[in-house]
C-alpha positions as protocol buffer text, in pm:
chain_id: "A"
residue {
  index: 1
  type: MET
  ca { x: -2624 y: -1598 z: -8389 }
}
residue {
  index: 2
  type: SER
  ca { x: -2902 y: -1600 z: -8621 }
}
residue {
  index: 3
  type: PHE
  ca { x: -2908 y: -1317 z: -8866 }
}
residue {
  index: 4
  type: GLU
  ca { x: -3276 y: -1292 z: -8787 }
}
residue {
  index: 5
  type: ILE
  ca { x: -3195 y: -1175 z: -8444 }
}
residue {
  index: 6
  type: ILE
  ca { x: -2918 y: -935 z: -8568 }
}
residue {
  index: 7
  type: ASP
  ca { x: -3141 y: -766 z: -8804 }
}
residue {
  index: 8
  type: ASN
  ca { x: -3445 y: -739 z: -8578 }
}
residue {
  index: 9
  type: THR
  ca { x: -3216 y: -602 z: -8300 }
}
residue {
  index: 10
  type: PHE
  ca { x: -3052 y: -343 z: -8528 }
}
residue {
  index: 11
  type: GLN
  ca { x: -3405 y: -209 z: -8618 }
}
residue {
  index: 12
  type: VAL
  ca { x: -3512 y: -214 z: -8280 }
}
residue {
  index: 13
  type: ILE
  ca { x: -3202 y: 10 z: -8145 }
}
residue {
  index: 14
  type: VAL
  ca { x: -3203 y: 246 z: -8433 }
}
residue {
  index: 15
  type: LEU
  ca { x: -3582 y: 310 z: -8428 }
}
residue {
  index: 16
  type: ALA
  ca { x: -3570 y: 356 z: -8036 }
}
residue {
  index: 17
  type: ALA
  ca { x: -3299 y: 611 z: -8087 }
}
residue {
  index: 18
  type: MET
  ca { x: -3496 y: 783 z: -8352 }
}
residue {
  index: 19
  type: ALA
  ca { x: -3820 y: 789 z: -8157 }
}
residue {
  index: 20
  type: LEU
  ca { x: -3626 y: 950 z: -7846 }
}
residue {
  index: 21
  type: LEU
  ca { x: -3461 y: 1210 z: -8088 }
}
residue {
  index: 22
  type: ALA
  ca { x: -3809 y: 1294 z: -8256 }
}
residue {
  index: 23
  type: PHE
  ca { x: -3964 y: 1324 z: -7899 }
}
residue {
  index: 24
  type: ILE
  ca { x: -3677 y: 1561 z: -7779 }
}
residue {
  index: 25
  type: LEU
  ca { x: -3721 y: 1772 z: -8125 }
}
residue {
  index: 26
  type: ALA
  ca { x: -4081 y: 1774 z: -8075 }
}
residue {
  index: 27
  type: PHE
  ca { x: -4065 y: 1935 z: -7736 }
}
residue {
  index: 28
  type: ARG
  ca { x: -3780 y: 2170 z: -7808 }
}
residue {
  index: 29
  type: ARG
  ca { x: -3924 y: 2290 z: -8126 }
}
residue {
  index: 30
  type: SER
  ca { x: -4292 y: 2259 z: -8017 }
}
residue {
  index: 31
  type: SER
  ca { x: -4353 y: 2059 z: -8350 }
}
residue {
  index: 32
  type: ARG
  ca { x: -4652 y: 1865 z: -8413 }
}
residue {
  index: 33
  type: SER
  ca { x: -4468 y: 1696 z: -8713 }
}
residue {
  index: 34
  type: CYS
  ca { x: -4185 y: 1562 z: -8490 }
}
residue {
  index: 35
  type: LEU
  ca { x: -4427 y: 1437 z: -8215 }
}
residue {
  index: 36
  type: ILE
  ca { x: -4628 y: 1232 z: -8477 }
}
residue {
  index: 37
  type: LEU
  ca { x: -4318 y: 1094 z: -8629 }
}
residue {
  index: 38
  type: ALA
  ca { x: -4181 y: 1004 z: -8278 }
}
residue {
  index: 39
  type: PHE
  ca { x: -4503 y: 803 z: -8219 }
}
residue {
  index: 40
  type: GLY
  ca { x: -4480 y: 631 z: -8562 }
}
residue {
  index: 41
  type: TYR
  ca { x: -4122 y: 525 z: -8489 }
}
residue {
  index: 42
  type: ALA
  ca { x: -4214 y: 400 z: -8146 }
}
residue {
  index: 43
  type: SER
  ca { x: -4505 y: 188 z: -8284 }
}
residue {
  index: 44
  type: PHE
  ca { x: -4284 y: 43 z: -8557 }
}
residue {
  index: 45
  type: MET
  ca { x: -4018 y: -36 z: -8293 }
}
residue {
  index: 46
  type: MET
  ca { x: -4259 y: -200 z: -8050 }
}
residue {
  index: 47
  type: GLY
  ca { x: -4387 y: -423 z: -8328 }
}
residue {
  index: 48
  type: THR
  ca { x: -4037 y: -547 z: -8426 }
}
residue {
  index: 49
  type: LEU
  ca { x: -3939 y: -564 z: -8040 }
}
residue {
  index: 50
  type: TYR
  ca { x: -4244 y: -798 z: -7967 }
}
residue {
  index: 51
  type: TYR
  ca { x: -4114 y: -1019 z: -8262 }
}
residue {
  index: 52
  type: LEU
  ca { x: -3762 y: -1001 z: -8132 }
}
residue {
  index: 53
  type: LEU
  ca { x: -3852 y: -1111 z: -7778 }
}
residue {
  index: 54
  type: HIS
  ca { x: -4027 y: -1399 z: -7923 }
}
residue {
  index: 55
  type: LEU
  ca { x: -3727 y: -1510 z: -8114 }
}
residue {
  index: 56
  type: ILE
  ca { x: -3474 y: -1479 z: -7828 }
}
residue {
  index: 57
  type: ILE
  ca { x: -3710 y: -1638 z: -7574 }
}
residue {
  index: 58
  type: LEU
  ca { x: -3891 y: -1907 z: -7750 }
}
residue {
  index: 59
  type: GLY
  ca { x: -3664 y: -1964 z: -8042 }
}
residue {
  index: 60
  type: HIS
  ca { x: -3909 y: -1905 z: -8320 }
}
residue {
  index: 61
  type: GLY
  ca { x: -4132 y: -1639 z: -8454 }
}
residue {
  index: 62
  type: PRO
  ca { x: -4467 y: -1555 z: -8294 }
}
residue {
  index: 63
  type: GLN
  ca { x: -4736 y: -1821 z: -8336 }
}
residue {
  index: 64
  type: VAL
  ca { x: -4991 y: -1577 z: -8243 }
}
residue {
  index: 65
  type: PHE
  ca { x: -5024 y: -1351 z: -8556 }
}
residue {
  index: 66
  type: TYR
  ca { x: -5118 y: -993 z: -8612 }
}
residue {
  index: 67
  type: VAL
  ca { x: -4966 y: -871 z: -8254 }
}
residue {
  index: 68
  type: ALA
  ca { x: -4661 y: -722 z: -8417 }
}
residue {
  index: 69
  type: GLU
  ca { x: -4843 y: -636 z: -8739 }
}
residue {
  index: 70
  type: CYS
  ca { x: -5110 y: -431 z: -8520 }
}
residue {
  index: 71
  type: SER
  ca { x: -4810 y: -206 z: -8400 }
}
residue {
  index: 72
  type: TRP
  ca { x: -4644 y: -197 z: -8750 }
}
residue {
  index: 73
  type: MET
  ca { x: -5004 y: -95 z: -8870 }
}
residue {
  index: 74
  type: ALA
  ca { x: -5021 y: 177 z: -8618 }
}
residue {
  index: 75
  type: SER
  ca { x: -4706 y: 336 z: -8728 }
}
residue {
  index: 76
  type: TYR
  ca { x: -4860 y: 364 z: -9074 }
}
residue {
  index: 77
  type: PHE
  ca { x: -5155 y: 556 z: -8928 }
}
residue {
  index: 78
  type: PHE
  ca { x: -4899 y: 799 z: -8782 }
}
residue {
  index: 79
  type: PHE
  ca { x: -4718 y: 842 z: -9115 }
}
residue {
  index: 80
  type: LEU
  ca { x: -5055 y: 903 z: -9282 }
}
residue {
  index: 81
  type: SER
  ca { x: -5137 y: 1167 z: -9006 }
}
residue {
  index: 82
  type: LEU
  ca { x: -4811 y: 1336 z: -9117 }
}
residue {
  index: 83
  type: GLU
  ca { x: -4924 y: 1362 z: -9483 }
}
residue {
  index: 84
  type: ILE
  ca { x: -5267 y: 1470 z: -9377 }
}
residue {
  index: 85
  type: LEU
  ca { x: -5102 y: 1753 z: -9151 }
}
residue {
  index: 86
  type: TYR
  ca { x: -4976 y: 1886 z: -9491 }
}
residue {
  index: 87
  type: TRP
  ca { x: -5320 y: 1936 z: -9595 }
}
residue {
  index: 88
  type: GLU
  ca { x: -5458 y: 2097 z: -9289 }
}
residue {
  index: 89
  type: GLY
  ca { x: -5700 y: 2347 z: -9386 }
}
residue {
  index: 90
  type: LEU
  ca { x: -5663 y: 2277 z: -9750 }
}
residue {
  index: 91
  type: ARG
  ca { x: -5852 y: 2044 z: -10000 }
}
residue {
  index: 92
  type: PRO
  ca { x: -5636 y: 1790 z: -10193 }
}
residue {
  index: 93
  type: PRO
  ca { x: -5730 y: 1845 z: -10575 }
}
residue {
  index: 94
  type: PHE
  ca { x: -5902 y: 1554 z: -10720 }
}
residue {
  index: 95
  type: SER
  ca { x: -5657 y: 1389 z: -10971 }
}
residue {
  index: 96
  type: PRO
  ca { x: -5732 y: 1077 z: -11165 }
}
residue {
  index: 97
  type: PHE
  ca { x: -5366 y: 1001 z: -11167 }
}
residue {
  index: 98
  type: ALA
  ca { x: -5338 y: 1013 z: -10782 }
}
residue {
  index: 99
  type: LEU
  ca { x: -5642 y: 803 z: -10753 }
}
residue {
  index: 100
  type: ALA
  ca { x: -5497 y: 553 z: -10983 }
}
residue {
  index: 101
  type: ALA
  ca { x: -5174 y: 531 z: -10784 }
}
residue {
  index: 102
  type: GLY
  ca { x: -5361 y: 479 z: -10468 }
}
residue {
  index: 103
  type: VAL
  ca { x: -5589 y: 202 z: -10635 }
}
residue {
  index: 104
  type: VAL
  ca { x: -5243 y: 35 z: -10740 }
}
residue {
  index: 105
  type: PHE
  ca { x: -5079 y: 37 z: -10415 }
}
residue {
  index: 106
  type: ALA
  ca { x: -5410 y: -95 z: -10228 }
}
residue {
  index: 107
  type: GLY
  ca { x: -5430 y: -366 z: -10479 }
}
residue {
  index: 108
  type: VAL
  ca { x: -5080 y: -468 z: -10459 }
}
residue {
  index: 109
  type: VAL
  ca { x: -5100 y: -496 z: -10090 }
}
residue {
  index: 110
  type: MET
  ca { x: -5436 y: -690 z: -10116 }
}
residue {
  index: 111
  type: ARG
  ca { x: -5287 y: -933 z: -10385 }
}
residue {
  index: 112
  type: VAL
  ca { x: -4964 y: -1026 z: -10183 }
}
residue {
  index: 113
  type: GLN
  ca { x: -5108 y: -1011 z: -9843 }
}
residue {
  index: 114
  type: VAL
  ca { x: -4846 y: -817 z: -9700 }
}
residue {
  index: 115
  type: PHE
  ca { x: -4958 y: -848 z: -9328 }
}
residue {
  index: 116
  type: GLY
  ca { x: -5092 y: -1195 z: -9384 }
}
residue {
  index: 117
  type: PRO
  ca { x: -5401 y: -1370 z: -9496 }
}
residue {
  index: 118
  type: SER
  ca { x: -5652 y: -1191 z: -9280 }
}
residue {
  index: 119
  type: PRO
  ca { x: -5873 y: -969 z: -9474 }
}
residue {
  index: 120
  type: LEU
  ca { x: -5907 y: -715 z: -9192 }
}
residue {
  index: 121
  type: MET
  ca { x: -5534 y: -674 z: -9167 }
}
residue {
  index: 122
  type: SER
  ca { x: -5476 y: -669 z: -9533 }
}
residue {
  index: 123
  type: GLY
  ca { x: -5760 y: -430 z: -9596 }
}
residue {
  index: 124
  type: ALA
  ca { x: -5662 y: -192 z: -9329 }
}
residue {
  index: 125
  type: LEU
  ca { x: -5315 y: -175 z: -9483 }
}
residue {
  index: 126
  type: ALA
  ca { x: -5446 y: -143 z: -9836 }
}
residue {
  index: 127
  type: LEU
  ca { x: -5651 y: 130 z: -9745 }
}
residue {
  index: 128
  type: THR
  ca { x: -5379 y: 303 z: -9565 }
}
residue {
  index: 129
  type: PHE
  ca { x: -5111 y: 270 z: -9828 }
}
residue {
  index: 130
  type: GLY
  ca { x: -5401 y: 363 z: -10081 }
}
residue {
  index: 131
  type: ALA
  ca { x: -5464 y: 701 z: -9895 }
}
residue {
  index: 132
  type: LEU
  ca { x: -5106 y: 761 z: -9850 }
}
residue {
  index: 133
  type: ALA
  ca { x: -5029 y: 720 z: -10217 }
}
residue {
  index: 134
  type: TYR
  ca { x: -5318 y: 929 z: -10320 }
}
residue {
  index: 135
  type: LEU
  ca { x: -5229 y: 1215 z: -10089 }
}
residue {
  index: 136
  type: CYS
  ca { x: -4870 y: 1195 z: -10203 }
}
residue {
  index: 137
  type: PHE
  ca { x: -4963 y: 1221 z: -10581 }
}
residue {
  index: 138
  type: SER
  ca { x: -5212 y: 1484 z: -10517 }
}
residue {
  index: 139
  type: ALA
  ca { x: -4930 y: 1700 z: -10365 }
}
residue {
  index: 140
  type: LEU
  ca { x: -4744 y: 1625 z: -10666 }
}
residue {
  index: 141
  type: GLN
  ca { x: -5006 y: 1781 z: -10882 }
}
residue {
  index: 142
  type: LYS
  ca { x: -5050 y: 2074 z: -10646 }
}
residue {
  index: 143
  type: GLU
  ca { x: -4647 y: 2154 z: -10621 }
}
residue {
  index: 144
  type: LYS
  ca { x: -4546 y: 1994 z: -10940 }
}
residue {
  index: 145
  type: ARG
  ca { x: -4290 y: 1794 z: -10740 }
}
residue {
  index: 146
  type: LEU
  ca { x: -4298 y: 1544 z: -10463 }
}
residue {
  index: 147
  type: ARG
  ca { x: -4187 y: 1657 z: -10110 }
}
residue {
  index: 148
  type: PRO
  ca { x: -3870 y: 1485 z: -9955 }
}
residue {
  index: 149
  type: TYR
  ca { x: -4078 y: 1309 z: -9698 }
}
residue {
  index: 150
  type: GLU
  ca { x: -4321 y: 1205 z: -9966 }
}
residue {
  index: 151
  type: ILE
  ca { x: -4037 y: 1047 z: -10178 }
}
residue {
  index: 152
  type: ALA
  ca { x: -3913 y: 847 z: -9880 }
}
residue {
  index: 153
  type: LEU
  ca { x: -4260 y: 744 z: -9779 }
}
residue {
  index: 154
  type: LEU
  ca { x: -4344 y: 610 z: -10129 }
}
residue {
  index: 155
  type: PHE
  ca { x: -3992 y: 428 z: -10126 }
}
residue {
  index: 156
  type: GLU
  ca { x: -4071 y: 279 z: -9782 }
}
residue {
  index: 157
  type: MET
  ca { x: -4390 y: 158 z: -9869 }
}
residue {
  index: 158
  type: SER
  ca { x: -4261 y: -3 z: -10191 }
}
residue {
  index: 159
  type: LEU
  ca { x: -4001 y: -169 z: -9961 }
}
residue {
  index: 160
  type: GLN
  ca { x: -4264 y: -295 z: -9723 }
}
residue {
  index: 161
  type: ILE
  ca { x: -4437 y: -478 z: -10022 }
}
residue {
  index: 162
  type: LEU
  ca { x: -4108 y: -617 z: -10174 }
}
residue {
  index: 163
  type: LEU
  ca { x: -4010 y: -739 z: -9805 }
}
residue {
  index: 164
  type: PHE
  ca { x: -4304 y: -968 z: -9797 }
}
residue {
  index: 165
  type: VAL
  ca { x: -4255 y: -1104 z: -10150 }
}
residue {
  index: 166
  type: ALA
  ca { x: -3878 y: -1156 z: -10079 }
}
residue {
  index: 167
  type: SER
  ca { x: -3996 y: -1354 z: -9768 }
}
residue {
  index: 168
  type: GLY
  ca { x: -4159 y: -1604 z: -10005 }
}
residue {
  index: 169
  type: PHE
  ca { x: -3821 y: -1712 z: -10140 }
}
residue {
  index: 170
  type: ILE
  ca { x: -3647 y: -1744 z: -9819 }
}
residue {
  index: 171
  type: ARG
  ca { x: -3604 y: -2083 z: -9649 }
}
residue {
  index: 172
  type: ASP
  ca { x: -3314 y: -2020 z: -9421 }
}
residue {
  index: 173
  type: TYR
  ca { x: -3359 y: -1716 z: -9202 }
}
residue {
  index: 174
  type: THR
  ca { x: -3038 y: -1772 z: -9009 }
}
residue {
  index: 175
  type: ARG
  ca { x: -2802 y: -1623 z: -9290 }
}
residue {
  index: 176
  type: PHE
  ca { x: -2788 y: -1310 z: -9487 }
}
residue {
  index: 177
  type: SER
  ca { x: -3020 y: -1275 z: -9773 }
}
residue {
  index: 178
  type: LEU
  ca { x: -3205 y: -1037 z: -9994 }
}
residue {
  index: 179
  type: TYR
  ca { x: -3485 y: -1020 z: -9746 }
}
residue {
  index: 180
  type: TYR
  ca { x: -3247 y: -883 z: -9487 }
}
residue {
  index: 181
  type: ALA
  ca { x: -3089 y: -645 z: -9743 }
}
residue {
  index: 182
  type: VAL
  ca { x: -3427 y: -512 z: -9808 }
}
residue {
  index: 183
  type: ASP
  ca { x: -3545 y: -489 z: -9446 }
}
residue {
  index: 184
  type: ILE
  ca { x: -3215 y: -301 z: -9346 }
}
residue {
  index: 185
  type: LEU
  ca { x: -3271 y: -55 z: -9643 }
}
residue {
  index: 186
  type: LEU
  ca { x: -3623 y: -25 z: -9511 }
}
residue {
  index: 187
  type: THR
  ca { x: -3500 y: 70 z: -9162 }
}
residue {
  index: 188
  type: LEU
  ca { x: -3249 y: 333 z: -9309 }
}
residue {
  index: 189
  type: THR
  ca { x: -3548 y: 472 z: -9512 }
}
residue {
  index: 190
  type: LEU
  ca { x: -3753 y: 512 z: -9201 }
}
residue {
  index: 191
  type: VAL
  ca { x: -3449 y: 707 z: -9035 }
}
residue {
  index: 192
  type: SER
  ca { x: -3460 y: 944 z: -9320 }
}
residue {
  index: 193
  type: PHE
  ca { x: -3815 y: 1060 z: -9227 }
}
residue {
  index: 194
  type: LEU
  ca { x: -3690 y: 1269 z: -8948 }
}
residue {
  index: 195
  type: PRO
  ca { x: -3419 y: 1497 z: -9137 }
}
residue {
  index: 196
  type: ARG
  ca { x: -3676 y: 1538 z: -9421 }
}
residue {
  index: 197
  type: ILE
  ca { x: -3943 y: 1638 z: -9198 }
}
residue {
  index: 198
  type: LEU
  ca { x: -3715 y: 1894 z: -9033 }
}
residue {
  index: 199
  type: GLN
  ca { x: -3634 y: 2009 z: -9386 }
}
residue {
  index: 200
  type: GLU
  ca { x: -3962 y: 2083 z: -9466 }
}
residue {
  index: 201
  type: GLU
  ca { x: -4089 y: 2225 z: -9138 }
}
residue {
  index: 202
  type: PRO
  ca { x: -4037 y: 2600 z: -9231 }
}
residue {
  index: 203
  type: HIS
  ca { x: -4318 y: 2522 z: -9492 }
}
residue {
  index: 204
  type: ASP
  ca { x: -4537 y: 2309 z: -9285 }
}
residue {
  index: 205
  type: LEU
  ca { x: -4855 y: 2394 z: -9121 }
}
residue {
  index: 206
  type: HIS
  ca { x: -4813 y: 2354 z: -8757 }
}
């Protein structure tokens, strides 16, 4: 069996389980944070599921681009919503350092075209990553430290960029390679979002 199918199946199963767990916790704890995260997990999983079904049924990746990418993009909107929730009722302090970090993340996304050559998709992801980086580093200025969720989020964003860069060096997707190592690490980093959010909830504004 192609490792591409194994990797994507692993991600679908893991994220589906995390989405279900986050939904259950959201209703049991009346937690907006868990509910938003559940939608983020579900969106990411649906993008991967579309890609996986295409591989299994047709034997190759999707030829109609940006269907899976739209779902992955939606997941980052939910992750951004989680960060905005932290600032609810507050105003992030202006920080040249945070602004520079946001510009760097946005610039790298545009330069390497993480979600493909479409200016619309690359631009949307660049703005989202830029906003996430800005808010994370604004929180660093406010709290003098990064929250656990923000550390995991910045790491996951970096892995998403690295995943696309690694894909440029892969010719055989049927065998294990650096690309799959990065993708598995990305999946596990996404998993870490939930315990980190639960760890922060007593201090969250919800």
